[in-house]
Coordinates of C-alpha atoms in Angstrom, one line a residue:
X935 CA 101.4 32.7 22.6
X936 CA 104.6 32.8 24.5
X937 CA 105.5 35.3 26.9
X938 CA 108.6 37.6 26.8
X939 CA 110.8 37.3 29.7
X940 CA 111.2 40.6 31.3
X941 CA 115.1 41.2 31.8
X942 CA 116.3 43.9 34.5
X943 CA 117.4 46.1 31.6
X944 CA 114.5 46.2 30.4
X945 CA 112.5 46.8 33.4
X946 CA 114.5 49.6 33.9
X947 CA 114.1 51.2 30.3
X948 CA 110.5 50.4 31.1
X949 CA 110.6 52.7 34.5
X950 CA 112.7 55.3 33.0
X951 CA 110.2 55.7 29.9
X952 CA 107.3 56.2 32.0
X953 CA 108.9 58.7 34.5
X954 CA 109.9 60.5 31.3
X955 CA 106.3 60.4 30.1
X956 CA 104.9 61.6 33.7
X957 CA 107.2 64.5 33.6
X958 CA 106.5 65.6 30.2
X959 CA 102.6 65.0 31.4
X960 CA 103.6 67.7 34.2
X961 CA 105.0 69.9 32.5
X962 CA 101.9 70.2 29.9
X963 CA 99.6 70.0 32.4
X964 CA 101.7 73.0 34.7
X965 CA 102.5 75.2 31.2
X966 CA 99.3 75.1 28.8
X967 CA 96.2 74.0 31.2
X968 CA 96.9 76.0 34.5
X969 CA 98.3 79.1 32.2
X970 CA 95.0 79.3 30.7
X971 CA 92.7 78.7 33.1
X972 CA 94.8 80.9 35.2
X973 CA 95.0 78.2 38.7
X974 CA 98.1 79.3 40.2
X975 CA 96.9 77.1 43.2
X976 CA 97.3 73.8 41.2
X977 CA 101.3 73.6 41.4
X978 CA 102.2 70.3 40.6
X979 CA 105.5 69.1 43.4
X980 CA 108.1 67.4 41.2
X981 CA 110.4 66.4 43.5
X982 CA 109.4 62.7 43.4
X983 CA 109.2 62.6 40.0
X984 CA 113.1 63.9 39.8
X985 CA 114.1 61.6 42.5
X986 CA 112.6 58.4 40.5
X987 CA 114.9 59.6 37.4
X988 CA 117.8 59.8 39.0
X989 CA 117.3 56.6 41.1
X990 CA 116.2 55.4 37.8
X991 CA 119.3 56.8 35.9
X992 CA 121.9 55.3 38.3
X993 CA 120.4 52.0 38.3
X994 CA 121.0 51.8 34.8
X995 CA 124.2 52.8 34.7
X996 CA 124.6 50.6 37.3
X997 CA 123.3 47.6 35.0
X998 CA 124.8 48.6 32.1
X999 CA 128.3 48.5 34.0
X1000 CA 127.4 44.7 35.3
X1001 CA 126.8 43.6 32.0
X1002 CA 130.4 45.4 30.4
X1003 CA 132.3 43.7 33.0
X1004 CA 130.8 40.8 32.7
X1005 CA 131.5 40.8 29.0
X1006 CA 135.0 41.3 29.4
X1007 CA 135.4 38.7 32.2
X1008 CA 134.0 36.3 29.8
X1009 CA 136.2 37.4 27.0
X1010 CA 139.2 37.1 28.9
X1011 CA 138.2 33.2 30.1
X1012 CA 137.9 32.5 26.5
X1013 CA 141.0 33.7 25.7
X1014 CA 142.6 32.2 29.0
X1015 CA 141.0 28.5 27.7
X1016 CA 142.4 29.6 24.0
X1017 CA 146.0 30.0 25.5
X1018 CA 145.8 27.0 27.7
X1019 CA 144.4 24.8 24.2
X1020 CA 147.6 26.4 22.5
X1021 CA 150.0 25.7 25.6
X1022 CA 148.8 22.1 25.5
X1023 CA 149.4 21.8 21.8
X1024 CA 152.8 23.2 22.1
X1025 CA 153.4 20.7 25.4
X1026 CA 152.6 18.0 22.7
X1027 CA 155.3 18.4 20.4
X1028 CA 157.7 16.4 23.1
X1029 CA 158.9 12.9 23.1
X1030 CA 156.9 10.2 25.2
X1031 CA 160.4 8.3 26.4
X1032 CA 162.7 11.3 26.6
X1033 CA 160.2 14.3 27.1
X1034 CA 162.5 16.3 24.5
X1035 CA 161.0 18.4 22.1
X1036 CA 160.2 17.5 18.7
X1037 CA 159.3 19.6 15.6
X1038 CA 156.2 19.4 14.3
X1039 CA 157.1 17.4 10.8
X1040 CA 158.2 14.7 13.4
X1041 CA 154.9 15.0 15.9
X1042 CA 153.0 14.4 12.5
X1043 CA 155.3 11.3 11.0
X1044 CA 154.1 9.6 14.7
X1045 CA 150.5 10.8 15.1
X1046 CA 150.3 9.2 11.0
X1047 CA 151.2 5.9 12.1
X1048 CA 149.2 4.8 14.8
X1049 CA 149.9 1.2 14.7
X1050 CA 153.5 1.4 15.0
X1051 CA 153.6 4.4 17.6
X1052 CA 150.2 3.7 19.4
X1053 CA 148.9 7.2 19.2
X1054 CA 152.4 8.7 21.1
X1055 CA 155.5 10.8 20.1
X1056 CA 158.7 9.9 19.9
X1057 CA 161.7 11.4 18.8
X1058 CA 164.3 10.5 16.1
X1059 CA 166.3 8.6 18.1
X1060 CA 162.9 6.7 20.6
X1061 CA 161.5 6.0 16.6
X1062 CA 164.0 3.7 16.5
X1063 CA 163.7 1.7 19.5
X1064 CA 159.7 1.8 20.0
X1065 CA 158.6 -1.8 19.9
X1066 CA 154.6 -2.4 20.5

């Protein structure tokens, strides 16, 4: 049987469940046992216990931050590699003799007929004069 990996997230969820559970184990312990065996002695310090959550509680946030930011710095690479794809595309739509631009009917005619243009684009007027 394979073994889950245990992710910092869930580490923390982890910590944050038990201090949860340990404080709601206090407070049962402090409100219905000592109440009625009347132990006013047996005060229970919570002080660490609110200290965990909070460190808890911030390290979380903290987490859950990292991975936002992280998401949107890989979003925005994406669509930086999208735009640079597009750029290129456009960039393609010149002539290979003259480096003028050329509409895309004309981009297509060339990219159709690979034996005459060898895989390049040419304009109108380069169509003409292209020998290979």
């Amino acid at each position: 049987m394979k073994r889950k990996k245990l992710t910092i997230s869930t580490f923390l969820v982890s910590a944050l469940g038990l201090i949860v559970m340990l404080k709601a184990f206090v407070y049962i312990i402090e409100h219905f046992v000592f109440e009625t065996t009347g132990e006013d002695v047996l005060k229970v310090d919570e002080s660490d216990l609110n200290t965990a959550f909070v460190v808890v509680v911030v390290l979380l946030l903290i987490r859950i931050s990292y991975v936002v930011v992280k998401h949107r710095i890989v979003r925005a690479r994406q669509t930086q590699h999208i735009n640079t794809v597009v750029e290129a595309k456009v960039e393609s739509f010149v002539c290979a003799e003259c480096g003028k631009k050329v509409s895309e009917k004309v981009r297509e005619y060339c990219l159709e007929r690979p034996n005459k243009f060898a895989g390049q684009v040419y304009c109108y007027d380069h169509q003409k004069t292209v020998n290979l």
